[in-house]
């Protein structure tokens, strides 16, 4: 039985880290293109995962007659649906990020405006906050319990 409860890839690692040229400006056209390519590839990968999940669910749907098997199967399905839901949300976020790249509004913290940084963006291409603001936001989230 394949592990269908696998998390969608929150990270995309299949890329060559960007090397800044001497005197290159942060978020130059070339750098923006690098991140756009990265996001498009990541999206492609996620969409293939969604396809696989769908396919697997269709294949399995007819295979069980026994009620207890069906219960197990329903549990699996709901897990898969949750995974797909996360994948869909992630794909939406990727689309929004690509949109921001196209508008040349990428790579700077939404909160304080500093450069988010190439390495952080490569680890998390959909990041909209610098690491400091992100940390603060997480602390606040924990305190208010939202
Ligand atoms: Zn910030």
Short mmCIF file of C-alpha atoms and ligand atoms in Angstrom, two decimals:
data_model
loop_
_atom_site.label_atom_id
_atom_site.label_comp_id
_atom_site.label_asym_id
_atom_site.label_seq_id
_atom_site.Cartn_x
_atom_site.Cartn_y
_atom_site.Cartn_z
CA UNK A 1 0.00 0.00 0.00
CA UNK A 2 1.56 3.31 -1.03
CA UNK A 3 1.84 5.99 1.58
CA UNK A 4 -1.01 8.19 0.47
CA UNK A 5 -0.95 10.44 3.52
CA UNK A 6 2.25 12.03 2.35
CA UNK A 7 2.57 15.74 2.94
CA UNK A 8 2.64 17.92 -0.11
CA UNK A 9 6.07 19.29 -0.69
CA UNK A 10 6.23 22.51 1.28
CA UNK A 11 9.68 22.96 -0.09
CA UNK A 12 11.07 22.67 -3.51
CA UNK A 13 14.68 21.55 -3.60
CA UNK A 14 15.26 20.59 -7.20
CA UNK A 15 17.04 23.75 -8.38
CA UNK A 16 20.47 25.34 -8.63
CA UNK A 17 21.01 28.04 -5.99
CA UNK A 18 21.23 31.48 -7.54
CA UNK A 19 24.66 33.04 -7.74
CA UNK A 20 24.61 36.81 -7.61
CA UNK A 21 26.91 38.48 -10.05
CA UNK A 22 29.28 41.18 -8.95
CA UNK A 23 27.39 44.45 -8.65
CA UNK A 24 24.08 42.77 -9.37
CA UNK A 25 21.08 44.40 -7.80
CA UNK A 26 18.81 42.46 -5.49
CA UNK A 27 15.80 41.25 -7.48
CA UNK A 28 17.27 42.01 -10.85
CA UNK A 29 15.28 40.80 -13.85
CA UNK A 30 17.43 37.70 -13.99
CA UNK A 31 16.93 36.95 -10.31
CA UNK A 32 13.17 37.39 -10.63
CA UNK A 33 13.22 34.96 -13.54
CA UNK A 34 15.13 32.46 -11.41
CA UNK A 35 12.39 32.52 -8.79
CA UNK A 36 9.65 32.41 -11.37
CA UNK A 37 11.18 29.28 -12.94
CA UNK A 38 11.55 27.74 -9.52
CA UNK A 39 7.90 28.43 -8.65
CA UNK A 40 6.65 27.11 -11.99
CA UNK A 41 8.59 23.87 -11.57
CA UNK A 42 7.34 23.48 -8.02
CA UNK A 43 3.77 24.05 -9.18
CA UNK A 44 4.22 21.46 -11.91
CA UNK A 45 5.43 18.95 -9.36
CA UNK A 46 2.49 19.63 -7.05
CA UNK A 47 0.01 19.30 -9.88
CA UNK A 48 1.44 15.92 -10.76
CA UNK A 49 1.02 14.90 -7.13
CA UNK A 50 -2.63 15.98 -7.21
CA UNK A 51 -3.12 13.88 -10.34
CA UNK A 52 -1.57 10.85 -8.68
CA UNK A 53 -3.79 11.21 -5.62
CA UNK A 54 -6.89 11.51 -7.76
CA UNK A 55 -5.92 8.51 -9.79
CA UNK A 56 -5.21 6.45 -6.71
CA UNK A 57 -8.59 7.30 -5.21
CA UNK A 58 -10.41 6.34 -8.37
CA UNK A 59 -8.56 3.05 -8.57
CA UNK A 60 -9.33 2.17 -4.98
CA UNK A 61 -12.94 3.25 -4.91
CA UNK A 62 -14.38 0.05 -6.35
CA UNK A 63 -12.17 -2.44 -4.56
CA UNK A 64 -13.84 -2.93 -1.21
CA UNK A 65 -17.06 -4.70 -0.40
CA UNK A 66 -16.51 -5.46 3.27
CA UNK A 67 -17.86 -2.67 5.58
CA UNK A 68 -14.79 -2.60 7.82
CA UNK A 69 -12.57 -2.32 4.76
CA UNK A 70 -14.74 0.52 3.62
CA UNK A 71 -14.28 2.32 6.92
CA UNK A 72 -10.52 2.06 6.60
CA UNK A 73 -10.80 3.22 3.07
CA UNK A 74 -12.89 6.22 4.03
CA UNK A 75 -10.28 7.21 6.55
CA UNK A 76 -7.64 7.00 3.88
CA UNK A 77 -9.72 9.02 1.51
CA UNK A 78 -10.30 11.79 3.98
CA UNK A 79 -6.55 11.92 4.56
CA UNK A 80 -5.98 12.13 0.85
CA UNK A 81 -8.57 14.84 0.51
CA UNK A 82 -6.86 16.85 3.20
CA UNK A 83 -3.55 16.42 1.41
CA UNK A 84 -5.12 17.51 -1.84
CA UNK A 85 -6.64 20.50 -0.11
CA UNK A 86 -3.21 21.52 1.15
CA UNK A 87 -1.75 21.00 -2.31
CA UNK A 88 -4.45 23.17 -3.84
CA UNK A 89 -3.83 25.94 -1.31
CA UNK A 90 -0.12 25.76 -1.96
CA UNK A 91 -0.66 25.95 -5.72
CA UNK A 92 -2.84 29.01 -5.19
CA UNK A 93 -0.12 30.61 -3.11
CA UNK A 94 2.42 29.82 -5.81
CA UNK A 95 0.16 31.45 -8.42
CA UNK A 96 -0.17 34.56 -6.27
CA UNK A 97 3.59 34.67 -5.85
CA UNK A 98 4.19 34.36 -9.60
CA UNK A 99 1.73 37.20 -10.05
CA UNK A 100 3.77 39.34 -7.68
CA UNK A 101 6.97 38.51 -9.56
CA UNK A 102 5.27 39.63 -12.78
CA UNK A 103 4.36 42.90 -11.08
CA UNK A 104 7.93 43.28 -9.85
CA UNK A 105 6.68 43.15 -6.27
CA UNK A 106 8.71 40.26 -4.94
CA UNK A 107 11.48 39.62 -2.44
CA UNK A 108 10.79 42.37 0.07
CA UNK A 109 9.13 42.00 3.45
CA UNK A 110 5.44 42.98 3.40
CA UNK A 111 5.75 44.21 6.95
CA UNK A 112 8.96 46.20 7.17
CA UNK A 113 10.19 46.37 3.57
CA UNK A 114 13.65 44.84 4.01
CA UNK A 115 15.09 42.33 1.56
CA UNK A 116 13.86 38.87 2.47
CA UNK A 117 17.06 37.41 1.05
CA UNK A 118 17.85 34.98 -1.74
CA UNK A 119 18.61 31.97 0.45
CA UNK A 120 15.46 32.38 2.53
CA UNK A 121 13.38 32.76 -0.61
CA UNK A 122 14.96 29.69 -2.14
CA UNK A 123 14.02 27.72 0.97
CA UNK A 124 10.55 29.27 0.97
CA UNK A 125 9.77 30.91 -2.36
CA UNK A 126 6.29 31.99 -1.24
CA UNK A 127 7.59 33.88 1.82
CA UNK A 128 6.24 37.41 2.12
CA UNK A 129 7.89 38.31 5.42
CA UNK A 130 11.53 38.62 6.46
CA UNK A 131 12.68 36.17 9.08
CA UNK A 132 12.33 38.72 11.92
CA UNK A 133 8.77 39.69 11.07
CA UNK A 134 7.88 36.05 10.51
CA UNK A 135 9.25 35.08 13.91
CA UNK A 136 7.33 37.92 15.56
CA UNK A 137 4.14 36.94 13.77
CA UNK A 138 4.53 33.37 14.95
CA UNK A 139 5.08 34.44 18.55
CA UNK A 140 1.96 36.64 18.36
CA UNK A 141 0.00 33.77 16.85
CA UNK A 142 0.99 31.50 19.71
CA UNK A 143 0.12 34.14 22.31
CA UNK A 144 -3.32 34.94 20.92
CA UNK A 145 -3.95 31.33 20.01
CA UNK A 146 -5.37 32.21 16.61
ZN1 LIG B 1 10.24 42.34 7.99
#
